[in-house]
XYZ file of C-alpha atoms in Angstrom:
125
model
C 0.755 12.157 -9.282
C 3.845 11.357 -7.221
C 3.878 7.746 -8.419
C 3.581 8.782 -12.067
C 6.498 11.202 -11.807
C 8.623 8.667 -9.928
C 7.788 5.841 -12.339
C 8.604 8.097 -15.293
C 11.874 9.058 -13.653
C 12.807 5.425 -13.069
C 11.949 4.466 -16.660
C 13.953 7.466 -17.898
C 16.996 6.567 -15.809
C 16.798 2.973 -17.040
C 16.535 4.189 -20.642
C 19.707 6.242 -20.267
C 21.513 3.337 -18.602
C 20.341 0.821 -21.207
C 21.230 3.211 -24.033
C 24.747 3.646 -22.693
C 25.085 -0.099 -22.073
C 23.939 -0.812 -25.619
C 26.229 1.800 -27.153
C 29.294 0.535 -25.320
C 29.180 -2.903 -23.691
C 26.729 -4.466 -26.131
C 27.757 -2.644 -29.294
C 29.651 -5.547 -30.846
C 26.988 -8.104 -30.007
C 24.155 -5.895 -31.283
C 25.978 -5.090 -34.514
C 26.947 -8.727 -35.096
C 23.338 -9.844 -34.656
C 21.972 -6.939 -36.711
C 19.923 -5.767 -33.724
C 21.496 -2.350 -33.038
C 18.550 -0.524 -34.618
C 16.059 -2.664 -32.721
C 17.783 -1.902 -29.427
C 17.918 1.805 -30.240
C 14.187 1.817 -31.026
C 13.419 0.157 -27.688
C 15.478 2.735 -25.797
C 13.974 5.684 -27.690
C 10.390 4.607 -27.095
C 11.122 3.922 -23.449
C 12.688 7.342 -23.016
C 9.967 9.256 -24.867
C 7.268 7.660 -22.778
C 9.187 8.091 -19.533
C 9.138 11.829 -20.243
C 5.440 11.602 -21.099
C 4.754 9.929 -17.737
C 6.543 12.709 -15.858
C 4.494 15.294 -17.764
C 1.283 13.387 -17.029
C 2.182 13.435 -13.340
C 2.786 17.188 -13.456
C -0.529 17.756 -15.252
C -2.298 15.850 -12.483
C -1.298 18.561 -9.978
C -3.829 21.097 -11.223
C -6.410 18.893 -12.900
C -9.960 18.188 -11.793
C -11.177 14.732 -10.810
C -12.341 13.765 -14.320
C -9.023 14.783 -15.883
C -7.009 13.103 -13.133
C -8.763 9.810 -13.824
C -7.976 10.016 -17.549
C -4.420 11.151 -16.861
C -3.913 8.187 -14.552
C -5.115 5.812 -17.258
C -2.872 7.579 -19.743
C 0.212 7.188 -17.572
C -0.607 3.561 -16.834
C -1.049 2.884 -20.550
C 2.360 4.462 -21.187
C 3.964 2.261 -18.514
C 2.302 -0.908 -19.809
C 3.191 0.026 -23.367
C 6.844 0.558 -22.510
C 7.046 -2.732 -20.662
C 5.439 -4.678 -23.502
C 6.796 -2.782 -26.534
C 10.332 -1.976 -25.421
C 10.495 -5.154 -23.359
C 9.723 -7.319 -26.378
C 12.390 -5.543 -28.422
C 14.948 -5.962 -25.636
C 14.004 -9.642 -25.426
C 14.625 -10.056 -29.159
C 18.015 -8.351 -28.851
C 19.172 -10.423 -25.882
C 17.795 -13.817 -26.897
C 17.561 -13.699 -30.682
C 14.060 -15.156 -30.381
C 12.070 -13.134 -32.901
C 8.736 -14.505 -31.689
C 8.901 -11.903 -28.907
C 8.148 -9.407 -31.675
C 4.576 -10.698 -31.797
C 3.834 -8.838 -28.558
C 5.297 -5.514 -29.720
C 2.069 -4.396 -31.451
C 0.166 -4.890 -28.180
C 2.632 -2.573 -26.480
C 2.329 -0.131 -29.365
C -1.447 -0.088 -28.979
C -1.043 0.641 -25.271
C 1.258 3.569 -26.109
C -1.267 4.904 -28.625
C -4.038 4.509 -26.043
C -1.943 6.519 -23.593
C -1.707 9.406 -26.049
C -5.416 9.263 -26.872
C -6.264 9.278 -23.152
C -3.942 12.258 -22.705
C -5.844 14.124 -25.434
C -9.143 13.286 -23.755
C -7.787 14.418 -20.384
C -6.666 17.709 -21.908
C -10.281 18.329 -22.874
C -11.224 18.087 -19.185
C -8.497 20.378 -17.835
């Protein structure tokens, strides 16, 4: 529970920092490369799932053992999804190597799995 909330908080803080960095320091580079939308998508998905991880951690406080297990998997799937999905988009933005985009769907599947596991956990609460 504590780890999930802390990890979500760290990912959220990084999302805010990266969003500000992209909007200011990297704005010209992102616009010139046509990657501003890609960067914004990476930040949004990171931030949404950081919030989801904090909520998962809070749900773990009052959940039974079966729900806690599913919630843990859900939070881990969110973390893995953010790293792979947003990470691949950041890599495209910073390197221009579009082949990093091939891993984005794997991250997206992990994010979807996190939401499905959250739904299953809710059935056990």
